[in-house]
CSV table of C-alpha atoms in Angstrom, one decimal:
chain,number,residue,atom,x,y,z
M,1,GLN,CA,-4.1,-160.3,-28.0
M,2,GLN,CA,-4.5,-163.8,-26.6
M,3,GLN,CA,-2.0,-166.2,-28.2
M,4,VAL,CA,-3.1,-169.3,-26.3
M,5,LYS,CA,-6.8,-170.0,-25.9
M,6,GLN,CA,-7.7,-172.5,-23.0
M,7,SER,CA,-11.0,-174.2,-22.5
M,8,PRO,CA,-13.0,-174.9,-20.6
M,9,GLN,CA,-13.0,-172.1,-17.9
M,10,SER,CA,-14.1,-174.6,-15.3
M,11,LEU,CA,-14.6,-178.3,-15.1
M,12,ILE,CA,-16.4,-180.7,-12.6
M,13,VAL,CA,-15.5,-184.3,-12.6
M,14,GLN,CA,-16.4,-187.2,-10.4
M,15,LYS,CA,-13.6,-189.0,-8.5
M,16,GLY,CA,-12.0,-191.7,-10.7
M,17,GLY,CA,-13.2,-189.9,-14.0
M,18,ILE,CA,-11.1,-188.4,-16.8
M,19,SER,CA,-10.4,-184.6,-16.9
M,20,ILE,CA,-9.6,-183.1,-20.1
M,21,ILE,CA,-8.3,-179.5,-20.7
M,22,ASN,CA,-7.8,-178.1,-24.2
M,23,CYS,CA,-5.4,-175.5,-25.5
M,24,ALA,CA,-5.0,-174.0,-28.9
M,25,TYR,CA,-2.4,-171.7,-30.3
M,26,GLU,CA,-1.7,-169.5,-33.3
M,27,ASN,CA,1.8,-168.6,-33.3
M,28,THR,CA,4.1,-171.3,-34.9
M,29,ALA,CA,7.1,-169.8,-33.2
M,30,PHE,CA,6.3,-171.6,-30.0
M,31,ASP,CA,8.7,-174.6,-29.2
M,32,TYR,CA,7.6,-175.9,-25.7
M,33,PHE,CA,4.4,-176.4,-24.1
M,34,PRO,CA,4.2,-176.8,-20.4
M,35,TRP,CA,1.2,-177.2,-18.1
M,36,TYR,CA,1.1,-175.7,-14.5
M,37,GLN,CA,-1.0,-176.4,-11.6
M,38,GLN,CA,-2.0,-173.9,-9.0
M,39,PHE,CA,-3.7,-174.4,-5.7
M,40,PRO,CA,-5.4,-171.5,-4.0
M,41,GLY,CA,-3.0,-169.1,-2.4
M,42,LYS,CA,0.0,-170.6,-4.0
M,43,GLY,CA,2.1,-169.9,-7.2
M,44,PRO,CA,1.8,-172.2,-10.3
M,45,ALA,CA,3.9,-175.4,-10.2
M,46,LEU,CA,5.1,-177.0,-13.3
M,47,LEU,CA,3.3,-180.4,-13.8
M,48,ILE,CA,4.3,-181.6,-17.2
M,49,ALA,CA,5.5,-180.3,-20.5
M,50,ILE,CA,5.9,-181.4,-24.3
M,51,ARG,CA,8.0,-180.3,-27.3
M,52,PRO,CA,6.2,-180.2,-30.7
M,53,ASP,CA,8.2,-183.1,-32.1
M,54,VAL,CA,6.5,-185.5,-29.7
M,55,SER,CA,2.6,-186.4,-30.0
M,56,GLU,CA,2.2,-187.5,-26.4
M,57,LYS,CA,3.9,-187.4,-23.1
M,58,LYS,CA,2.9,-189.3,-20.0
M,59,GLU,CA,3.8,-188.9,-16.4
M,60,GLY,CA,1.8,-190.8,-14.0
M,61,ARG,CA,-1.8,-190.0,-14.3
M,62,PHE,CA,-1.1,-187.0,-16.3
M,63,THR,CA,-0.9,-187.1,-20.1
M,64,ILE,CA,-0.3,-184.4,-22.7
M,65,SER,CA,-1.5,-184.9,-26.2
M,66,PHE,CA,-0.1,-182.6,-28.9
M,67,ASN,CA,-1.3,-182.1,-32.4
M,68,LYS,CA,1.0,-179.9,-34.3
M,69,SER,CA,-1.0,-179.6,-37.5
M,70,ALA,CA,-4.0,-178.6,-35.6
M,71,LYS,CA,-2.0,-176.3,-33.3
M,72,GLN,CA,-3.6,-177.8,-30.3
M,73,PHE,CA,-2.7,-179.7,-27.1
M,74,SER,CA,-4.5,-181.1,-24.2
M,75,LEU,CA,-4.0,-182.3,-20.7
M,76,HIS,CA,-5.6,-185.5,-19.6
M,77,ILE,CA,-6.0,-186.5,-16.0
M,78,MET,CA,-6.7,-190.1,-15.6
M,79,ASP,CA,-8.5,-191.4,-12.4
M,80,SER,CA,-9.0,-187.9,-11.3
M,81,GLN,CA,-8.9,-187.3,-7.4
M,82,PRO,CA,-10.2,-184.6,-5.1
M,83,GLY,CA,-6.5,-183.7,-4.5
M,84,ASP,CA,-6.3,-182.7,-8.2
M,85,SER,CA,-8.8,-179.9,-7.7
M,86,ALA,CA,-6.8,-176.8,-8.6
M,87,THR,CA,-6.5,-174.3,-11.5
M,88,TYR,CA,-4.5,-175.7,-14.5
M,89,PHE,CA,-2.7,-173.3,-17.0
M,90,CYS,CA,-1.4,-174.2,-20.3
M,91,ALA,CA,1.5,-172.2,-21.6
M,92,ALA,CA,3.6,-171.8,-24.8
M,93,ARG,CA,7.2,-170.7,-25.0
M,94,TYR,CA,8.5,-168.4,-27.8
M,95,ALA,CA,11.3,-170.1,-29.7
M,96,GLY,CA,13.2,-167.2,-31.2
M,97,GLY,CA,13.8,-163.5,-31.9
M,98,THR,CA,13.5,-160.7,-29.1
M,99,SER,CA,10.9,-163.0,-27.2
M,100,TYR,CA,12.9,-166.0,-27.0
M,101,GLY,CA,12.2,-167.9,-23.8
M,102,LYS,CA,9.0,-166.0,-22.8
M,103,LEU,CA,5.9,-167.9,-21.8
M,104,THR,CA,2.5,-167.0,-22.7
M,105,PHE,CA,-0.2,-168.5,-20.7
M,106,GLY,CA,-3.8,-169.6,-21.3
M,107,GLN,CA,-6.6,-168.1,-19.1
M,108,GLY,CA,-6.8,-171.1,-16.7
M,109,THR,CA,-9.1,-173.9,-16.0
M,110,ILE,CA,-10.7,-174.4,-12.6
M,111,LEU,CA,-10.9,-178.2,-12.0
M,112,THR,CA,-13.2,-179.5,-9.3
M,113,VAL,CA,-13.2,-183.3,-8.5
M,114,HIS,CA,-16.0,-184.3,-6.4
M,115,PRO,CA,-15.4,-187.3,-4.1
T,1,SER,CA,18.2,-177.1,-4.2
T,2,GLN,CA,16.8,-173.7,-5.4
T,3,THR,CA,14.1,-172.0,-3.6
T,4,ILE,CA,12.4,-168.7,-4.2
T,5,HIS,CA,10.9,-166.4,-1.6
T,6,GLN,CA,8.4,-163.6,-1.9
T,7,TRP,CA,7.1,-161.4,0.7
T,8,PRO,CA,4.9,-160.2,2.0
T,9,ALA,CA,2.1,-162.8,1.3
T,10,THR,CA,-0.6,-160.4,1.6
T,11,LEU,CA,-0.9,-156.7,1.4
T,12,VAL,CA,-3.5,-154.1,1.8
T,13,GLN,CA,-2.6,-150.6,0.6
T,14,PRO,CA,-4.5,-147.2,0.1
T,15,VAL,CA,-4.8,-145.7,-3.4
T,16,GLY,CA,-1.8,-143.3,-3.8
T,17,SER,CA,0.5,-145.1,-1.4
T,18,PRO,CA,3.8,-146.5,-2.5
T,19,LEU,CA,4.6,-150.3,-3.1
T,20,SER,CA,7.6,-152.6,-2.7
T,21,LEU,CA,7.4,-156.3,-3.2
T,22,GLU,CA,10.6,-158.3,-2.9
T,23,CYS,CA,11.6,-161.6,-4.3
T,24,THR,CA,14.8,-163.5,-3.6
T,25,VAL,CA,16.2,-166.8,-5.2
T,26,GLU,CA,18.5,-169.1,-3.3
T,27,GLY,CA,20.7,-172.0,-4.6
T,28,THR,CA,21.4,-170.7,-8.1
T,29,SER,CA,23.5,-167.8,-9.7
T,30,ASN,CA,22.6,-165.4,-12.2
T,31,PRO,CA,19.0,-166.7,-12.7
T,32,ASN,CA,16.5,-164.9,-15.1
T,33,LEU,CA,13.9,-163.3,-12.8
T,34,TYR,CA,10.3,-162.4,-13.7
T,35,TRP,CA,7.3,-160.6,-12.3
T,36,TYR,CA,3.9,-161.7,-13.4
T,37,ARG,CA,0.5,-160.5,-12.4
T,38,GLN,CA,-2.5,-162.8,-12.2
T,39,ALA,CA,-5.9,-160.8,-12.0
T,40,ALA,CA,-9.0,-162.7,-10.6
T,41,GLY,CA,-10.2,-165.2,-12.9
T,42,ARG,CA,-7.6,-164.4,-15.5
T,43,GLY,CA,-4.4,-165.8,-16.8
T,44,LEU,CA,-0.9,-164.8,-15.9
T,45,GLN,CA,0.5,-161.5,-17.5
T,46,LEU,CA,4.3,-161.0,-17.7
T,47,LEU,CA,5.2,-157.5,-16.4
T,48,PHE,CA,9.0,-157.5,-16.2
T,49,TYR,CA,11.9,-159.8,-16.7
T,50,SER,CA,15.7,-159.5,-15.9
T,51,VAL,CA,18.5,-161.6,-17.3
T,52,GLY,CA,21.1,-159.8,-15.1
T,53,ILE,CA,21.8,-157.1,-12.4
T,54,GLY,CA,20.4,-153.7,-13.5
T,55,GLN,CA,18.8,-155.2,-16.6
T,56,ILE,CA,15.2,-154.9,-16.7
T,57,SER,CA,12.7,-155.4,-19.6
T,58,SER,CA,9.2,-154.1,-19.4
T,59,GLU,CA,6.4,-156.1,-21.1
T,60,VAL,CA,3.5,-153.6,-20.7
T,61,PRO,CA,3.1,-149.9,-20.0
T,62,GLN,CA,1.8,-149.5,-16.4
T,63,ASN,CA,2.1,-147.8,-13.2
T,64,LEU,CA,4.8,-150.3,-11.9
T,65,SER,CA,8.5,-150.6,-12.0
T,66,ALA,CA,11.1,-153.2,-11.2
T,67,SER,CA,14.8,-153.2,-10.2
T,68,ARG,CA,17.4,-155.9,-9.6
T,69,PRO,CA,19.9,-154.6,-7.2
T,70,GLN,CA,21.6,-157.9,-6.6
T,71,ASP,CA,22.0,-161.1,-8.6
T,72,ARG,CA,19.3,-163.0,-6.8
T,73,GLN,CA,16.9,-160.0,-5.7
T,74,PHE,CA,14.2,-158.7,-7.7
T,75,ILE,CA,12.0,-155.8,-6.5
T,76,LEU,CA,8.6,-154.6,-7.8
T,77,SER,CA,7.7,-151.0,-7.0
T,78,SER,CA,5.1,-148.2,-7.5
T,79,LYS,CA,5.4,-144.6,-6.4
T,80,LYS,CA,1.5,-144.3,-6.3
T,81,LEU,CA,-0.7,-147.2,-6.3
T,82,LEU,CA,-3.9,-147.3,-8.3
T,83,LEU,CA,-7.1,-149.4,-7.8
T,84,SER,CA,-6.3,-151.4,-11.0
T,85,ASP,CA,-3.1,-152.6,-9.4
T,86,SER,CA,-4.8,-155.0,-7.3
T,87,GLY,CA,-4.0,-158.5,-8.0
T,88,PHE,CA,-1.9,-161.4,-7.2
T,89,TYR,CA,1.8,-160.8,-8.0
T,90,LEU,CA,4.2,-163.6,-8.8
T,91,CYS,CA,7.7,-163.7,-8.9
T,92,ALA,CA,9.5,-166.6,-10.9
T,93,TRP,CA,12.9,-167.6,-12.0
T,94,SER,CA,14.6,-169.8,-14.6
T,95,VAL,CA,18.2,-171.0,-15.2
T,96,ARG,CA,18.1,-169.2,-18.4
T,97,GLU,CA,15.7,-168.1,-21.1
T,98,GLY,CA,13.9,-171.1,-22.3
T,99,SER,CA,14.3,-173.4,-19.3
T,100,PRO,CA,11.4,-174.3,-17.0
T,101,LEU,CA,9.9,-171.4,-15.0
T,102,HIS,CA,9.5,-171.8,-11.2
T,103,PHE,CA,7.2,-169.5,-9.4
T,104,GLY,CA,7.1,-168.2,-5.8
T,105,ASN,CA,4.0,-168.3,-3.6
T,106,GLY,CA,2.9,-164.8,-4.7
T,107,THR,CA,1.7,-161.7,-3.0
T,108,ARG,CA,-2.0,-160.9,-2.8
T,109,LEU,CA,-2.2,-157.0,-3.2
T,110,THR,CA,-5.5,-155.2,-2.6
T,111,VAL,CA,-5.6,-151.6,-3.2
T,112,THR,CA,-8.4,-149.8,-1.4
């Protein structure tokens, strides 16, 4: 059962453009929503994260937009660069019960930024 | 600063052979430790997690097992590998449940 749905599966953007990756969730027990960036042959690295009491968080060129009522959140990469080419995963963390603290991940988006 | 080490980086094993992947964390005490598997083109699946020495929780029934013989050491094992065990295995740690998760660089396992 997939608890976090991520789209698109792949994305091609020109250098300088905006990359947008979307995630949707069903479980209202999630309390923390991180995004991870993974380069080939490496483990995922935490990129940026947001809590549901905030609608937007920005760190440099990376912005998370969060819509609690729609149960959706998205990653925006402004002025996309070839070095941003990687696989991006959204995730959601369980807030309570026996699953407290566990992350469930989306299926990933392969981003390619053309120079 | 904290670092996480996984080895080997790549591994090719025949079907039916045993497996032992090791992960160690430096620079922190009593971390929560996790094993994830990433199949090609798919997301990250949590296999095991541990909140302390000898404490292992399994997330999915499978051909694998995990052990935590020391505070900062986490081992993923199998007695007999299956073709379906091929994948990218990632160890991760966090300070406590709910804190950010930090991944190692993974082991690419190919079962032939």
